[in-house]
């Protein structure tokens, strides 16, 4: 008979096809994988299952009618993909200050004065210091001419177009100039303004310090507190402009982060303030007690997030009884818009990201199996728990022996299992994996592009330093005989196979690499330690001699090495699986499903 083991994952659906003889001799024939359609464990998966079966059968010139039995992994009762929201105490305010940091300022130092349109600065104006506003209707030559001819003390300029350097090079005396101010018409006139431009290679010192701003504008303690987001948004920048806007424009609203409540099976509960960060949240979550559910306080960020998560998953699983059985919390810096800003300035605010594993009382996998069977006319069964099946699949890696410990690094969850020679298996299933890392990278870099964030996670980076060479993130320099595209000159790029994909961001190569590695450490390293401790004897990691890595994320170019570094102090040897000697770390669950049937028939 021909058996197909189908592993429905959070990101991909994989299949292993084999024929089983009368004497239980097993011949593996084909395998394939496709992106999972819909949320794992729901009827939306059927389209992906049919696609992966067709792809694998096409390789051996067979069709679905040639399959006698389909075995599905037991994705129920855990049906949750991972979800992330930023949870922080957010202050929404029409700031009394406005900040800006363009790419191409000119000049150097501090300039303070009243804002005035350049073309309106007449001799009749009072004899005081001014910051001139130059709209796009005035060219750089005319602007420089008017500034040079003015009898007034002009201490700086704010320019709408990207012409700061062009104007500066034509001036008789140096002044700091800020350009690229898109919404220049919103600048209040007649107000006190300060411009700061640092020397090349330096960063501003005064306008990135709230007390420096307070000193320049003679602010009260309350006004100083309100300009902290502006000062924070300008830390590390080369230039800035801060303008005091008219009074009476301050409106403040607090959205509390809220409190996470963890309910345990024994009837007890723990509560932790989200504002206290991920470490305290994980201390409450990682207890020896079995979690029944989690909830957040009403009208808070955490409350809205969990309520929305349960509602959405309840709809997909057609279940009104949805519980959260595990969560992974990590600290993250989130770029947040500064209200009252001129050009979309952002402030990096601390937040907590949450990946939750959701359990439903319903049996969606049984319904999925029946629906698939009715659709294609092939007997379909839900065969086994993922961790157990992954262990069986990992046994096909040459050199493995009992007890076998596997770490399944997937897209939505991190699983661990220990398989004893007696056949006894201990498994754990934790929320948070590859997809969560992608979201963290996307959020911290402010990309708003999950596809680019996924590539940043999966491939090494480089800086294009000339049209004929790049500097890899390792420091190695690579030269080319033919010129590279001018479109990527000076940019940080993703080295994806033979292509160079530019990352549209102001962040440096070093900053992007740091964020990528930190995201992997926060998610995979933390979850790996949690998972392995859960299956180890006495929760003692030193009792685990070696670990076989399986799953799509085990193919990551740096995660196996990172895990090895963190687990070596415990005496644990880590290596990627070679499923059936041909699949690498992939296809472990699908292969295990087929192997599980050998002992049953």
Coordinates of C-alpha atoms in Angstrom, one line a residue:
X1 CA 0.0 0.0 0.0
X2 CA 1.1 3.6 -0.6
X3 CA 1.1 5.9 2.5
X4 CA 1.4 9.7 2.5
X5 CA 2.5 11.4 5.7
X6 CA 1.4 15.0 5.7
X7 CA 2.8 17.5 8.2
X8 CA 0.8 20.7 8.4
X9 CA 3.1 23.4 9.8
X10 CA 2.6 27.0 10.7
X11 CA 4.5 28.1 7.6
X12 CA 4.8 25.0 5.3
X13 CA 3.0 21.8 4.6
X14 CA 5.3 18.8 3.9
X15 CA 4.6 15.3 2.7
X16 CA 6.5 12.0 2.6
X17 CA 5.3 9.3 0.3
X18 CA 6.3 5.6 0.7
X19 CA 5.1 2.1 -0.2
X20 CA 4.6 -0.5 2.5
X21 CA 4.9 -4.2 1.5
X22 CA 3.2 -7.2 3.1
X23 CA 6.3 -7.9 5.2
X24 CA 6.4 -4.2 6.3
X25 CA 9.3 -3.5 4.0
X26 CA 9.2 0.3 3.5
X27 CA 10.4 2.1 0.4
X28 CA 10.4 5.9 0.4
X29 CA 9.4 7.3 -2.9
X30 CA 8.9 11.1 -2.9
X31 CA 8.6 14.2 -0.8
X32 CA 7.5 17.9 -1.3
X33 CA 6.6 21.0 0.5
X34 CA 4.4 24.0 -0.2
X35 CA 3.3 27.1 1.9
X36 CA 0.6 26.3 4.4
X37 CA -2.8 27.7 3.3
X38 CA -4.7 29.3 6.1
X39 CA -4.1 29.0 9.9
X40 CA -2.7 25.6 11.0
X41 CA -5.3 23.1 12.0
X42 CA -8.3 24.6 10.1
X43 CA -10.2 23.6 7.0
X44 CA -8.2 26.2 5.0
X45 CA -5.3 23.8 5.1
X46 CA -7.0 21.4 2.6
X47 CA -5.9 23.4 -0.4
X48 CA -2.3 23.2 0.7
X49 CA -2.5 19.5 1.4
X50 CA -3.9 18.8 -2.1
X51 CA -1.1 20.9 -3.6
X52 CA 1.7 19.2 -1.8
X53 CA 0.3 15.7 -2.6
X54 CA 0.0 16.6 -6.3
X55 CA 3.6 17.9 -6.3
X56 CA 5.1 14.8 -4.6
X57 CA 3.1 12.4 -6.7
X58 CA 4.0 14.2 -9.9
X59 CA 7.6 13.4 -9.2
X60 CA 6.9 9.6 -9.4
X61 CA 4.3 9.9 -12.2
X62 CA 1.4 9.0 -9.9
X63 CA -1.8 10.7 -8.8
X64 CA -4.0 10.9 -5.7
X65 CA -5.9 7.8 -6.7
X66 CA -2.7 5.8 -6.3
X67 CA -2.5 6.7 -2.6
X68 CA -4.2 4.3 -0.1
X69 CA -3.8 6.2 3.1
X70 CA -3.1 9.7 4.2
X71 CA -1.8 10.4 7.7
X72 CA -2.0 13.9 9.2
X73 CA -0.1 15.2 12.2
X74 CA -2.1 16.0 15.3
X75 CA -2.3 19.8 15.0
X76 CA -5.3 19.8 17.3
X77 CA -6.0 20.7 20.0
X78 CA -3.2 23.3 19.5
X79 CA -4.4 25.3 16.6
X80 CA -2.8 28.7 17.2
X81 CA -0.3 30.3 14.9
X82 CA 1.8 32.9 16.6
X83 CA 0.6 36.4 17.1
X84 CA 2.5 39.6 18.1
X85 CA 1.4 43.0 19.3
X86 CA 3.4 45.8 20.8
X87 CA 2.2 46.4 24.3
X88 CA 3.4 49.6 25.9
X89 CA 2.1 52.7 27.7
X90 CA 1.6 55.1 24.8
X91 CA 1.3 58.8 25.2
X92 CA -0.5 60.5 22.3
X93 CA 0.3 64.2 22.3
X94 CA 0.3 67.2 20.1
X95 CA 3.8 68.1 21.2
X96 CA 4.8 71.6 22.1
X97 CA 8.0 70.9 20.2
X98 CA 8.7 69.8 16.7
X99 CA 11.8 67.8 15.7
X100 CA 13.5 66.9 12.4
X101 CA 16.5 65.0 11.1
X102 CA 17.2 65.1 7.4
X103 CA 19.8 63.2 5.5
X104 CA 21.8 66.1 4.1
X105 CA 22.1 69.1 6.5
X106 CA 24.8 71.6 6.1
X107 CA 26.8 73.9 8.3
X108 CA 27.7 73.2 12.0
X109 CA 26.7 74.3 15.5
X110 CA 23.6 75.8 17.1
X111 CA 21.4 78.5 15.7
X112 CA 18.5 80.1 17.6
X113 CA 16.0 82.7 16.5
X114 CA 12.4 83.5 15.5
X115 CA 10.9 81.7 12.5
X116 CA 10.1 83.9 9.5
X117 CA 9.6 83.4 5.7
X118 CA 12.8 84.4 3.9
X119 CA 10.9 86.5 1.3
X120 CA 9.1 88.4 4.0
X121 CA 12.2 89.4 6.1
X122 CA 12.1 93.1 5.4
X123 CA 14.1 96.0 6.8
X124 CA 11.0 96.9 8.9
X125 CA 11.4 93.8 11.0
X126 CA 12.8 94.1 14.5
X127 CA 16.5 93.9 15.1
X128 CA 16.7 90.3 16.5
X129 CA 17.9 86.8 15.5
X130 CA 15.9 84.9 12.9
X131 CA 15.6 81.4 11.5
X132 CA 14.5 81.7 7.9
X133 CA 11.9 79.4 6.2
X134 CA 12.6 78.7 2.6
X135 CA 9.8 77.1 0.6
X136 CA 10.1 75.1 -2.6
X137 CA 9.2 78.1 -4.7
X138 CA 12.6 79.7 -4.0
X139 CA 15.6 78.2 -5.7
X140 CA 18.9 77.7 -3.9
X141 CA 20.7 80.6 -5.8
X142 CA 18.0 83.1 -5.0
X143 CA 17.8 81.9 -1.4
X144 CA 21.6 82.4 -0.9
X145 CA 21.4 85.8 -2.5
X146 CA 18.6 87.0 -0.2
X147 CA 20.4 85.7 2.9
X148 CA 23.6 87.4 1.9
X149 CA 21.8 90.7 1.2
X150 CA 19.8 90.7 4.5
X151 CA 20.8 93.2 7.2
X152 CA 19.2 91.0 9.8
X153 CA 21.0 88.4 12.0
X154 CA 20.1 85.1 10.4
X155 CA 21.1 82.2 12.6
X156 CA 19.9 79.3 10.5
X157 CA 17.6 78.2 7.7
X158 CA 14.9 75.5 7.2
X159 CA 14.5 74.4 3.6
X160 CA 11.8 72.4 2.0
X161 CA 13.8 71.0 -0.9
X162 CA 17.0 68.9 -0.6
X163 CA 19.3 72.0 -1.2
X164 CA 21.0 72.7 2.1
X165 CA 24.5 72.1 0.8
X166 CA 23.8 74.1 -2.4
X167 CA 22.7 77.1 -0.4
X168 CA 25.5 76.8 2.2
X169 CA 28.2 76.8 -0.4
X170 CA 27.0 80.2 -1.7
X171 CA 26.8 82.0 1.7
X172 CA 29.2 84.7 2.9
X173 CA 29.0 83.4 6.5
X174 CA 28.3 79.9 7.9
X175 CA 24.9 79.0 9.4
X176 CA 23.4 75.6 10.2
X177 CA 20.8 74.6 7.6
X178 CA 18.2 71.9 7.8
X179 CA 16.5 70.7 4.6
X180 CA 14.0 68.0 3.4
X181 CA 11.1 69.5 5.5
X182 CA 8.1 68.2 3.6
X183 CA 5.4 69.9 5.6
X184 CA 7.2 73.3 5.8
X185 CA 3.9 75.1 5.6
X186 CA 3.0 73.7 9.0
X187 CA 5.8 75.5 10.7
X188 CA 4.4 78.2 13.0
X189 CA 5.9 81.6 12.2
X190 CA 7.1 84.0 14.8
X191 CA 8.1 81.3 17.2
X192 CA 11.4 80.5 18.9
X193 CA 13.4 77.9 16.9
X194 CA 16.7 76.2 17.5
X195 CA 18.7 74.3 14.8
X196 CA 21.6 72.1 15.6
X197 CA 24.0 70.4 13.1
X198 CA 26.9 68.2 14.3
X199 CA 30.2 67.9 12.5
X200 CA 30.6 65.1 10.0
X201 CA 30.7 61.8 11.8
X202 CA 29.3 63.3 15.0
X203 CA 25.9 63.4 16.6
X204 CA 23.9 66.3 18.1
X205 CA 24.3 66.9 21.9
X206 CA 21.9 69.6 22.9
X207 CA 18.6 68.9 21.1
X208 CA 18.8 65.2 22.0
X209 CA 18.9 66.1 25.7
X210 CA 15.5 67.1 27.2
X211 CA 17.3 69.3 29.7
X212 CA 19.3 71.0 26.9
X213 CA 16.0 71.8 25.2
X214 CA 14.5 73.0 28.5
X215 CA 17.5 75.4 29.0
X216 CA 17.2 76.8 25.4
X217 CA 13.4 77.4 25.7
X218 CA 13.2 78.1 29.4
X219 CA 10.7 75.3 29.9
X220 CA 8.9 74.3 33.1
X221 CA 9.3 70.7 34.5
X222 CA 5.9 69.7 33.0
X223 CA 6.8 71.1 29.6
X224 CA 10.1 69.3 29.8
X225 CA 8.4 66.0 30.4
X226 CA 6.3 66.4 27.3
X227 CA 9.3 67.0 25.0
X228 CA 11.0 63.8 26.1
X229 CA 9.7 61.9 23.0
X230 CA 11.2 64.6 20.7
X231 CA 14.6 64.4 22.4
X232 CA 14.6 60.6 22.3
X233 CA 13.7 60.6 18.6
X234 CA 16.8 62.7 17.9
X235 CA 19.4 60.7 19.8
X236 CA 22.2 59.6 17.5
X237 CA 21.2 62.0 14.7
X238 CA 23.5 64.5 13.0
X239 CA 21.1 67.3 12.9
X240 CA 17.8 68.6 14.3
X241 CA 15.4 71.5 14.5
X242 CA 13.1 72.1 17.5
X243 CA 10.4 74.7 17.3
X244 CA 8.2 75.9 20.1
X245 CA 4.6 75.7 18.8
X246 CA 1.7 77.8 20.0
X247 CA 0.3 77.0 23.5
X248 CA -2.9 75.2 24.0
X249 CA -2.2 72.4 21.5
X250 CA -1.3 69.7 24.1
X251 CA -3.7 66.8 24.4
X252 CA -2.7 63.7 26.3
X253 CA -4.2 60.3 26.4
X254 CA -2.9 57.3 28.2
X255 CA -3.4 53.7 26.9
X256 CA -2.2 51.5 29.8
X257 CA -0.2 48.4 28.9
X258 CA -2.3 46.4 31.4
X259 CA -1.8 43.3 33.5
X260 CA -1.5 39.7 32.3
X261 CA -3.3 37.2 34.4
X262 CA -2.2 33.5 34.1
X263 CA -4.8 30.9 35.3
X264 CA -3.5 27.5 36.2
X265 CA -5.2 24.1 36.2
X266 CA -5.1 23.8 40.0
X267 CA -7.2 26.9 40.4
X268 CA -4.4 29.3 41.3
X269 CA -3.4 32.4 39.3
X270 CA -0.6 34.8 38.8
X271 CA -0.7 38.5 37.8
X272 CA 2.1 40.5 36.3
X273 CA 2.2 44.1 35.0
X274 CA 3.3 44.2 31.3
X275 CA 5.2 47.4 32.0
X276 CA 7.6 45.4 34.1
X277 CA 8.9 43.7 31.0
X278 CA 9.3 40.3 29.4
X279 CA 11.6 38.8 32.1
X280 CA 9.0 39.1 34.9
X281 CA 6.2 37.9 32.5
X282 CA 8.2 34.8 31.6
X283 CA 9.0 34.2 35.2
X284 CA 5.3 34.0 35.8
X285 CA 4.6 31.8 32.7
X286 CA 7.5 29.4 33.3
X287 CA 6.3 27.6 36.4
X288 CA 5.8 23.9 37.2
X289 CA 2.1 24.4 37.1
X290 CA 0.0 23.6 33.9
X291 CA -1.5 26.7 32.4
X292 CA -5.3 26.7 31.9
X293 CA -5.6 30.1 30.2
X294 CA -4.4 33.7 30.1
X295 CA -6.3 37.0 30.1
X296 CA -5.5 40.7 30.1
X297 CA -7.1 43.6 31.9
X298 CA -9.9 45.3 30.0
X299 CA -9.3 48.5 28.1
X300 CA -5.6 47.9 28.0
X301 CA -3.2 46.9 25.2
X302 CA -2.7 43.4 26.5
X303 CA -6.4 43.0 27.1
X304 CA -7.4 44.1 23.6
X305 CA -4.7 41.9 22.1
X306 CA -5.7 38.7 23.8
X307 CA -9.4 39.3 23.3
X308 CA -8.8 39.9 19.6
X309 CA -6.6 36.8 19.3
X310 CA -9.1 34.5 20.9
X311 CA -12.0 35.9 18.8
X312 CA -10.1 35.5 15.5
X313 CA -9.0 31.9 16.3
X314 CA -12.4 31.0 17.6
X315 CA -13.9 32.0 14.3
X316 CA -11.4 29.9 12.3
X317 CA -11.7 26.9 14.5
X318 CA -15.5 27.3 14.9
X319 CA -15.0 27.0 18.7
X320 CA -16.3 29.3 21.4
X321 CA -13.9 27.9 24.0
X322 CA -10.4 29.1 23.2
X323 CA -7.6 29.1 25.8
X324 CA -4.0 30.2 25.7
X325 CA -1.8 27.4 26.9
X326 CA 1.7 29.0 26.4
X327 CA 3.2 32.4 25.5
X328 CA 6.7 33.7 24.8
X329 CA 7.3 37.4 25.8
X330 CA 10.3 39.3 24.6
X331 CA 11.3 43.0 25.0
X332 CA 11.4 45.0 21.8
X333 CA 12.1 48.6 20.7
X334 CA 9.3 49.9 18.6
X335 CA 9.5 52.9 16.3
X336 CA 6.5 55.1 17.2
X337 CA 5.4 58.3 15.4
X338 CA 6.1 61.6 17.3
X339 CA 2.9 63.6 17.2
X340 CA 3.4 67.2 16.1
X341 CA 6.5 66.3 14.0
X342 CA 7.3 67.9 10.6
X343 CA 8.6 65.0 8.6
X344 CA 7.4 61.7 10.2
X345 CA 9.9 61.6 13.0
X346 CA 9.8 58.5 15.2
X347 CA 10.8 57.7 18.8
X348 CA 12.0 54.2 19.8
X349 CA 9.7 53.1 22.6
X350 CA 10.1 50.0 24.8
X351 CA 7.4 47.4 24.3
X352 CA 6.7 43.7 24.9
X353 CA 6.0 41.3 22.0
X354 CA 4.0 38.2 22.7
X355 CA 3.7 34.9 20.8
X356 CA 0.8 32.8 22.1
X357 CA 0.0 29.2 21.6
X358 CA -3.8 28.8 21.6
X359 CA -5.8 25.7 22.5
X360 CA -9.4 25.0 21.4
X361 CA -11.8 22.5 23.0
X362 CA -13.0 21.6 19.5
X363 CA -11.6 18.9 17.3
X364 CA -10.8 20.7 14.1
X365 CA -8.2 18.2 12.9
X366 CA -10.8 15.3 12.9
X367 CA -13.1 17.5 10.9
X368 CA -10.2 18.4 8.6
X369 CA -9.4 14.7 8.0
X370 CA -13.0 13.8 7.3
X371 CA -13.5 16.7 4.9
X372 CA -10.2 15.9 3.0
X373 CA -11.3 12.2 2.8
X374 CA -14.7 13.1 1.4
X375 CA -13.0 15.5 -1.1
X376 CA -10.4 13.3 -2.6
X377 CA -11.7 9.8 -1.8
X378 CA -8.6 8.6 0.1
X379 CA -8.7 7.3 3.7
X380 CA -7.4 10.0 5.9
X381 CA -6.4 9.6 9.6
X382 CA -5.0 11.9 12.3
X383 CA -2.0 9.8 13.3
X384 CA 0.2 11.4 16.0
X385 CA 1.6 14.2 18.0
X386 CA 4.1 16.3 16.2
X387 CA 6.9 15.9 18.7
X388 CA 6.6 12.1 18.7
X389 CA 6.5 11.9 14.9
X390 CA 9.5 14.3 14.6
X391 CA 11.5 12.0 16.9
X392 CA 10.7 8.9 14.7
X393 CA 11.7 10.9 11.6
X394 CA 14.9 12.0 13.3
X395 CA 15.9 8.4 13.9
X396 CA 16.5 8.1 10.2
X397 CA 19.5 10.4 10.7
X398 CA 22.6 8.1 10.7
X399 CA 24.6 8.1 13.9
X400 CA 21.6 8.8 16.2
X401 CA 20.8 6.5 19.1
X402 CA 18.6 6.3 22.2
X403 CA 17.8 8.3 24.2
X404 CA 17.1 10.7 21.2
X405 CA 16.4 14.3 21.9
X406 CA 15.0 16.5 19.1
X407 CA 14.4 20.2 18.9
X408 CA 11.9 21.1 16.2
X409 CA 12.3 24.7 15.1
X410 CA 9.3 25.6 13.0
X411 CA 7.6 28.7 11.8
X412 CA 5.1 29.2 14.7
X413 CA 6.2 26.9 17.5
X414 CA 9.3 25.4 19.1
X415 CA 8.9 21.7 20.0
X416 CA 11.2 19.4 22.0
X417 CA 10.9 15.6 22.6
X418 CA 12.9 12.9 24.2
X419 CA 12.5 9.3 22.8
X420 CA 13.6 6.5 25.1
X421 CA 14.6 3.0 23.9
X422 CA 11.5 1.7 25.7
X423 CA 9.4 3.7 23.3
X424 CA 8.5 6.2 26.0
X425 CA 8.3 9.8 24.7
X426 CA 8.1 13.1 26.5
X427 CA 7.2 16.2 24.5
X428 CA 6.6 19.9 24.9
X429 CA 5.0 22.4 22.5
X430 CA 5.8 26.2 22.9
X431 CA 4.6 29.3 21.1
X432 CA 7.2 31.4 19.2
X433 CA 9.5 30.5 16.4
X434 CA 10.6 31.6 13.0
X435 CA 7.6 33.8 12.1
X436 CA 7.9 35.6 15.4
X437 CA 11.5 36.4 14.7
X438 CA 10.5 37.9 11.3
X439 CA 7.9 40.1 13.0
X440 CA 10.5 41.3 15.6
X441 CA 12.9 42.3 12.8
X442 CA 10.1 44.0 10.8
X443 CA 9.0 45.9 13.9
X444 CA 12.4 47.0 15.3
X445 CA 13.6 48.2 11.8
X446 CA 10.3 49.8 11.0
X447 CA 10.3 48.1 7.6
X448 CA 6.6 47.5 7.2
X449 CA 7.5 44.7 4.8
X450 CA 7.4 41.2 6.2
X451 CA 8.9 39.8 3.0
X452 CA 12.1 41.8 3.4
X453 CA 12.2 41.0 7.1
X454 CA 12.0 37.3 6.3
X455 CA 14.9 37.7 3.9
X456 CA 16.9 39.6 6.5
X457 CA 16.3 36.7 8.9
X458 CA 17.4 34.0 6.4
X459 CA 20.3 35.5 4.5
X460 CA 23.6 37.3 5.3
X461 CA 24.0 41.0 4.6
X462 CA 26.6 43.3 3.0
X463 CA 27.3 47.0 2.4
X464 CA 27.8 48.0 -1.3
X465 CA 30.9 50.3 -0.9
X466 CA 31.5 50.8 -4.6
X467 CA 30.2 49.6 -8.0
X468 CA 32.9 46.9 -8.0
X469 CA 33.0 45.6 -4.4
X470 CA 30.9 44.9 -1.3
X471 CA 31.8 44.4 2.3
X472 CA 30.1 41.4 3.9
X473 CA 28.8 41.5 7.4
X474 CA 31.8 39.3 8.4
X475 CA 34.2 42.0 7.3
X476 CA 35.2 40.1 4.2
X477 CA 35.5 42.2 1.0
X478 CA 34.2 40.7 -2.3
X479 CA 35.2 42.2 -5.7
X480 CA 33.3 41.9 -9.0
X481 CA 34.6 42.0 -12.6
X482 CA 31.4 43.7 -13.8
X483 CA 29.9 46.9 -12.2
X484 CA 27.0 46.4 -9.9
X485 CA 23.7 48.2 -10.4
X486 CA 23.9 51.9 -9.4
X487 CA 20.6 51.5 -7.6
X488 CA 22.3 49.6 -4.8
X489 CA 25.4 51.8 -4.5
X490 CA 26.0 52.8 -0.9
X491 CA 23.1 50.6 0.4
X492 CA 22.9 47.7 2.8
X493 CA 21.8 44.6 0.8
X494 CA 20.6 41.1 1.4
X495 CA 22.8 38.5 -0.2
X496 CA 20.0 36.2 -1.4
X497 CA 21.5 33.5 -3.5
X498 CA 22.9 35.3 -6.5
X499 CA 20.9 38.5 -6.0
X500 CA 21.5 41.6 -4.0
X501 CA 18.3 43.0 -2.5
X502 CA 18.6 46.6 -1.1
X503 CA 17.1 47.3 2.3
X504 CA 15.3 50.7 2.2
X505 CA 16.3 51.9 5.7
X506 CA 18.6 54.4 7.3
X507 CA 20.0 51.8 9.7
X508 CA 23.6 50.7 9.4
X509 CA 24.8 47.2 8.4
X510 CA 25.9 46.7 12.0
X511 CA 22.6 47.8 13.5
X512 CA 20.6 45.5 11.2
X513 CA 22.8 42.5 12.0
X514 CA 22.6 43.2 15.7
X515 CA 18.8 43.4 15.6
X516 CA 18.6 40.1 13.6
X517 CA 20.8 38.2 16.0
X518 CA 19.1 39.6 19.0
X519 CA 15.7 38.6 17.7
X520 CA 16.9 35.0 17.1
X521 CA 18.5 34.9 20.6
X522 CA 15.3 36.2 22.3
X523 CA 13.1 33.7 20.5
X524 CA 14.9 30.5 19.6
X525 CA 17.6 30.5 22.3
X526 CA 15.1 31.3 25.0
X527 CA 12.5 28.8 23.7
X528 CA 15.1 26.1 23.1
X529 CA 16.3 26.3 26.7
X530 CA 12.7 26.3 27.9
X531 CA 11.7 23.3 25.7
X532 CA 14.8 21.2 26.5
X533 CA 14.5 21.9 30.3
X534 CA 10.9 20.7 30.1
X535 CA 11.7 17.3 28.6
X536 CA 15.0 16.7 30.6
X537 CA 15.1 14.4 33.6
X538 CA 14.5 16.6 36.7
X539 CA 14.5 19.6 34.4
X540 CA 18.3 19.3 34.4
X541 CA 19.8 20.3 31.1
X542 CA 23.0 18.4 31.9
X543 CA 21.1 15.2 31.6
X544 CA 20.7 15.7 27.8
X545 CA 23.8 14.4 26.0
X546 CA 22.9 15.6 22.4
X547 CA 20.2 17.2 20.4
X548 CA 19.1 16.7 16.8
X549 CA 17.7 19.9 15.2
X550 CA 14.8 19.4 12.8
X551 CA 12.3 21.8 11.1
X552 CA 12.6 24.5 8.6
X553 CA 14.3 27.0 10.9
X554 CA 17.1 24.5 11.6
X555 CA 18.3 25.3 8.1
X556 CA 19.0 28.9 9.2
X557 CA 22.5 30.0 8.4
X558 CA 23.4 31.0 12.0
X559 CA 20.8 29.4 14.4
X560 CA 22.5 26.0 14.8
X561 CA 25.8 27.7 15.6
X562 CA 24.1 30.0 18.1
X563 CA 22.4 27.1 19.8
X564 CA 25.7 25.2 20.0
X565 CA 27.3 28.1 21.7
X566 CA 24.5 28.4 24.3
X567 CA 24.2 24.7 25.0
X568 CA 27.9 23.7 25.1
X569 CA 28.2 24.8 28.7
X570 CA 25.7 22.1 29.6
X571 CA 27.7 19.5 27.8
X572 CA 25.1 19.2 25.0
X573 CA 26.2 18.5 21.5
X574 CA 23.9 20.0 18.8
X575 CA 23.6 19.0 15.2
X576 CA 21.2 19.3 12.3
X577 CA 19.3 16.2 11.4
X578 CA 19.7 14.4 8.0
X579 CA 16.3 12.9 7.6
X580 CA 16.5 9.7 5.6
X581 CA 19.9 10.9 4.5
X582 CA 18.4 13.2 1.8
X583 CA 16.1 15.8 3.4
X584 CA 18.4 17.6 5.7
X585 CA 16.5 18.7 8.9
X586 CA 13.2 19.0 6.9
X587 CA 10.5 16.4 6.6
X588 CA 11.0 14.8 10.1
X589 CA 7.3 14.9 11.1
X590 CA 6.0 13.7 7.7
X591 CA 8.6 10.9 7.7
X592 CA 7.7 10.0 11.2
X593 CA 4.0 9.7 10.3
X594 CA 4.9 7.1 7.7
X595 CA 7.2 5.2 10.1
X596 CA 4.6 5.1 12.8
X597 CA 2.3 3.1 10.5
X598 CA 4.9 0.3 10.0
X599 CA 4.4 -0.9 13.6
X600 CA 0.6 -0.6 13.4
X601 CA -0.1 -2.6 10.2

